């Protein structure tokens, strides 16, 4: 069945470091992937997305990499800031924007 | 603030009671989604509407759950005879399916947290 999972539940980094959050997915037919950030008590917030015809996409301080061969996604955050502390989810589009989310990785940024 | 409003933000109820949540999507958005999120987990899809039509329902949506979007604007999610296992955050999201078929970003509300005692 469809599933999206994350390798690490918690990632602790120092302010200014680069962060890498990984995600594995199982549905090889998925063609659209999204990373969300969720702060405590708030709904998920869109960060960046990527379609399956791409292997890399860059935003402001964030980069998403897609490796379809091993069904792996990663989110890279450059120069991590305390405000980046949150839970990060990857999600795949199972059709009609019905998203399948992973369990999340908590990013803790120390000053 | 994403523009998607949910009410109430918190609801505490006793087992067996009925509860109703309301979602007001971004006004021009024609697609509306309900998700459920339990502690430490990612959101799980429940159902979605395109305009007033409910197009898909998850197996998670038992017969105690009903969702409506009567005029294609706001939506309600009702849970009848609540059980402790219904305790979760209920998230609403909306997006715009354009005439050309392209779909815009999915915007989530802040959620309605349900606690069933």
Short mmCIF file of C-alpha atoms in Angstrom, two decimals:
data_model
loop_
_atom_site.label_atom_id
_atom_site.label_comp_id
_atom_site.label_asym_id
_atom_site.label_seq_id
_atom_site.Cartn_x
_atom_site.Cartn_y
_atom_site.Cartn_z
CA UNK A 1 0.00 0.00 0.00
CA UNK A 2 0.96 3.63 0.00
CA UNK A 3 3.19 4.79 2.81
CA UNK A 4 5.59 7.59 3.46
CA UNK A 5 8.07 7.26 6.28
CA UNK A 6 10.90 9.21 7.83
CA UNK A 7 14.24 7.86 8.96
CA UNK A 8 14.85 10.09 11.99
CA UNK A 9 12.27 11.27 14.48
CA UNK A 10 14.43 14.09 15.92
CA UNK A 11 17.28 16.13 14.45
CA UNK A 12 19.26 18.53 16.63
CA UNK A 13 21.50 21.11 15.00
CA UNK A 14 23.34 24.29 15.93
CA UNK A 15 22.21 27.61 14.55
CA UNK A 16 23.97 28.30 11.29
CA UNK A 17 24.46 24.65 10.41
CA UNK A 18 22.85 23.03 7.41
CA UNK A 19 20.07 20.54 8.15
CA UNK A 20 19.10 17.51 6.12
CA UNK A 21 15.81 15.74 6.72
CA UNK A 22 15.21 12.46 4.92
CA UNK A 23 12.08 10.67 3.83
CA UNK A 24 11.33 7.37 2.10
CA UNK A 25 8.21 6.67 0.10
CA UNK A 26 6.84 3.42 -1.18
CA UNK A 27 4.52 4.28 -4.07
CA UNK A 28 6.67 4.38 -7.18
CA UNK A 29 3.73 5.83 -9.12
CA UNK A 30 3.66 9.03 -7.05
CA UNK A 31 4.39 12.05 -9.20
CA UNK A 32 4.28 14.94 -6.77
CA UNK A 33 5.88 15.44 -3.37
CA UNK A 34 5.65 18.22 -0.84
CA UNK A 35 7.48 19.21 2.32
CA UNK A 36 5.50 20.83 5.12
CA UNK A 37 6.58 22.55 8.31
CA UNK A 38 4.35 22.34 11.35
CA UNK A 39 4.89 24.48 14.42
CA UNK A 40 3.28 23.58 17.72
CA UNK A 41 -0.45 24.28 17.73
CA UNK A 42 -0.55 25.23 14.07
CA UNK A 43 -1.52 23.58 10.83
CA UNK A 44 1.07 22.34 8.31
CA UNK A 45 2.69 25.08 6.26
CA UNK A 46 3.88 24.48 2.70
CA UNK A 47 7.64 24.75 2.25
CA UNK A 48 8.53 23.39 -1.15
CA UNK A 49 7.31 20.83 -3.65
CA UNK A 50 8.79 18.78 -6.45
CA UNK A 51 7.38 16.80 -9.35
CA UNK A 52 8.68 13.41 -10.33
CA UNK A 53 10.17 14.73 -13.59
CA UNK A 54 12.69 16.71 -11.53
CA UNK A 55 15.44 15.58 -9.17
CA UNK A 56 16.17 18.87 -7.49
CA UNK A 57 14.34 22.06 -6.70
CA UNK A 58 15.57 25.06 -4.78
CA UNK A 59 13.74 27.68 -2.79
CA UNK A 60 14.88 30.30 -0.37
CA UNK A 61 17.35 28.49 1.95
CA UNK A 62 15.66 25.16 1.16
CA UNK A 63 16.40 22.50 -1.41
CA UNK A 64 14.45 19.33 -2.08
CA UNK A 65 16.15 16.35 -3.69
CA UNK A 66 14.26 13.46 -5.20
CA UNK A 67 15.84 10.10 -5.94
CA UNK A 68 13.24 8.01 -7.72
CA UNK A 69 15.54 5.01 -8.05
CA UNK A 70 15.55 4.43 -4.30
CA UNK A 71 12.29 6.30 -3.62
CA UNK A 72 13.90 8.84 -1.36
CA UNK A 73 13.30 12.52 -0.68
CA UNK A 74 15.37 14.93 1.30
CA UNK A 75 14.92 18.48 2.51
CA UNK A 76 18.02 20.57 2.98
CA UNK A 77 17.82 23.76 5.01
CA UNK A 78 20.80 26.07 4.72
CA UNK A 79 22.03 28.18 7.64
CA UNK A 80 19.40 26.80 10.00
CA UNK A 81 17.83 29.36 12.30
CA UNK A 82 15.97 28.98 15.63
CA UNK A 83 12.77 29.86 13.77
CA UNK A 84 13.21 26.70 11.71
CA UNK A 85 12.52 24.58 14.81
CA UNK A 86 9.38 22.60 14.03
CA UNK A 87 8.19 19.20 12.85
CA UNK A 88 8.78 18.58 9.17
CA UNK A 89 6.64 16.23 7.12
CA UNK A 90 7.09 14.93 3.65
CA UNK A 91 3.94 14.04 1.78
CA UNK A 92 3.15 12.40 -1.53
CA UNK A 93 0.18 13.13 -3.67
CA UNK A 94 -1.97 10.03 -4.00
CA UNK A 95 -4.23 11.82 -6.49
CA UNK A 96 -6.50 14.89 -6.30
CA UNK A 97 -4.13 16.36 -3.71
CA UNK A 98 -5.05 13.57 -1.34
CA UNK A 99 -1.78 13.66 0.52
CA UNK A 100 -0.13 10.75 2.29
CA UNK A 101 2.03 12.12 5.09
CA UNK A 102 4.89 10.55 6.97
CA UNK A 103 5.16 10.65 10.74
CA UNK A 104 7.45 13.69 10.80
CA UNK A 105 10.90 14.72 11.94
CA UNK A 106 11.30 17.18 14.77
CA UNK A 107 14.05 19.73 14.07
CA UNK A 108 15.58 21.36 17.13
CA UNK A 109 17.86 24.33 16.50
CA UNK A 110 20.12 25.44 19.32
CA UNK A 111 21.43 29.03 19.43
CA UNK B 1 -2.70 33.01 8.99
CA UNK B 2 -3.30 31.02 5.80
CA UNK B 3 -6.85 32.30 5.30
CA UNK B 4 -8.45 28.96 6.20
CA UNK B 5 -10.48 29.34 9.40
CA UNK B 6 -11.61 26.56 11.68
CA UNK B 7 -13.98 26.67 14.61
CA UNK B 8 -13.84 25.79 17.41
CA UNK B 9 -10.11 25.57 17.97
CA UNK B 10 -10.59 23.30 20.96
CA UNK B 11 -13.47 21.04 21.97
CA UNK B 12 -13.69 18.83 25.03
CA UNK B 13 -16.63 16.46 25.14
CA UNK B 14 -17.81 13.35 26.90
CA UNK B 15 -17.92 10.01 25.17
CA UNK B 16 -21.19 9.51 23.36
CA UNK B 17 -21.81 13.18 22.60
CA UNK B 18 -21.99 14.64 19.11
CA UNK B 19 -19.60 17.34 17.96
CA UNK B 20 -19.47 19.53 14.87
CA UNK B 21 -16.52 21.40 13.41
CA UNK B 22 -16.70 24.17 10.87
CA UNK B 23 -14.21 25.16 8.19
CA UNK B 24 -14.21 28.35 6.15
CA UNK B 25 -11.79 27.93 3.25
CA UNK B 26 -10.10 30.67 1.26
CA UNK B 27 -13.01 32.24 -0.55
CA UNK B 28 -12.09 31.48 -4.16
CA UNK B 29 -10.95 27.92 -3.45
CA UNK B 30 -13.18 25.23 -4.92
CA UNK B 31 -11.51 22.23 -3.26
CA UNK B 32 -11.83 21.56 0.46
CA UNK B 33 -10.22 18.73 2.42
CA UNK B 34 -10.52 17.27 5.90
CA UNK B 35 -7.59 15.54 7.57
CA UNK B 36 -7.14 14.05 11.02
CA UNK B 37 -3.89 14.21 12.96
CA UNK B 38 -3.11 12.32 16.15
CA UNK B 39 -0.20 13.19 18.41
CA UNK B 40 3.17 12.46 16.88
CA UNK B 41 1.72 11.41 13.56
CA UNK B 42 1.27 13.05 10.20
CA UNK B 43 -2.17 14.14 9.02
CA UNK B 44 -4.39 11.44 7.53
CA UNK B 45 -6.81 12.15 4.70
CA UNK B 46 -10.49 11.86 5.59
CA UNK B 47 -12.48 13.35 2.72
CA UNK B 48 -12.57 16.08 0.10
CA UNK B 49 -15.04 18.24 -1.77
CA UNK B 50 -14.92 19.89 -5.12
CA UNK B 51 -17.42 22.70 -4.83
CA UNK B 52 -20.37 21.10 -3.02
CA UNK B 53 -19.71 17.54 -4.21
CA UNK B 54 -18.02 15.13 -1.83
CA UNK B 55 -15.78 13.19 -4.20
CA UNK B 56 -13.84 10.82 -1.99
CA UNK B 57 -14.02 9.43 1.54
CA UNK B 58 -11.34 7.52 3.40
CA UNK B 59 -12.02 4.20 5.11
CA UNK B 60 -11.13 6.11 8.28
CA UNK B 61 -14.42 7.97 7.93
CA UNK B 62 -16.77 5.60 9.72
CA UNK B 63 -20.54 5.97 9.57
CA UNK B 64 -20.37 8.12 12.71
CA UNK B 65 -18.63 10.80 10.67
CA UNK B 66 -20.37 13.02 8.16
CA UNK B 67 -19.09 16.00 6.23
CA UNK B 68 -21.02 18.52 4.22
CA UNK B 69 -20.31 21.53 2.06
CA UNK B 70 -23.85 22.63 1.22
CA UNK B 71 -23.17 25.72 -0.87
CA UNK B 72 -19.66 25.00 -1.97
CA UNK B 73 -18.22 27.45 0.54
CA UNK B 74 -17.86 26.50 4.22
CA UNK B 75 -17.86 22.88 5.34
CA UNK B 76 -18.87 21.05 8.51
CA UNK B 77 -17.56 17.79 9.92
CA UNK B 78 -19.84 16.08 12.42
CA UNK B 79 -18.90 13.19 14.63
CA UNK B 80 -21.77 11.35 16.26
CA UNK B 81 -21.50 9.25 19.42
CA UNK B 82 -17.90 10.26 19.98
CA UNK B 83 -15.39 7.70 21.24
CA UNK B 84 -12.09 8.27 22.99
CA UNK B 85 -10.32 7.13 19.84
CA UNK B 86 -11.76 10.15 18.04
CA UNK B 87 -9.51 12.45 20.07
CA UNK B 88 -7.30 14.17 17.52
CA UNK B 89 -6.67 17.39 15.64
CA UNK B 90 -9.07 17.82 12.74
CA UNK B 91 -7.47 19.85 9.98
CA UNK B 92 -9.18 21.54 7.08
CA UNK B 93 -7.37 22.56 3.91
CA UNK B 94 -8.37 24.21 0.67
CA UNK B 95 -6.99 24.73 -2.80
CA UNK B 96 -7.98 26.06 -6.18
CA UNK B 97 -8.45 23.78 -9.15
CA UNK B 98 -8.10 26.14 -12.08
CA UNK B 99 -10.05 25.82 -15.33
CA UNK B 100 -6.94 24.62 -17.10
CA UNK B 101 -6.65 21.73 -14.66
CA UNK B 102 -3.70 23.00 -12.67
CA UNK B 103 -4.04 22.77 -8.94
CA UNK B 104 -2.73 25.40 -6.57
CA UNK B 105 -1.05 24.91 -3.25
CA UNK B 106 -2.98 23.26 -0.43
CA UNK B 107 -3.47 25.68 2.47
CA UNK B 108 -4.20 24.26 5.92
CA UNK B 109 -6.11 25.82 8.76
CA UNK B 110 -4.93 25.80 12.37
CA UNK B 111 -7.10 22.80 13.18
CA UNK B 112 -9.79 21.91 15.69
CA UNK B 113 -8.48 19.85 18.59
CA UNK B 114 -10.98 17.33 19.95
CA UNK B 115 -10.61 15.68 23.33
CA UNK B 116 -13.11 12.95 24.19
CA UNK B 117 -13.24 12.09 27.88
#
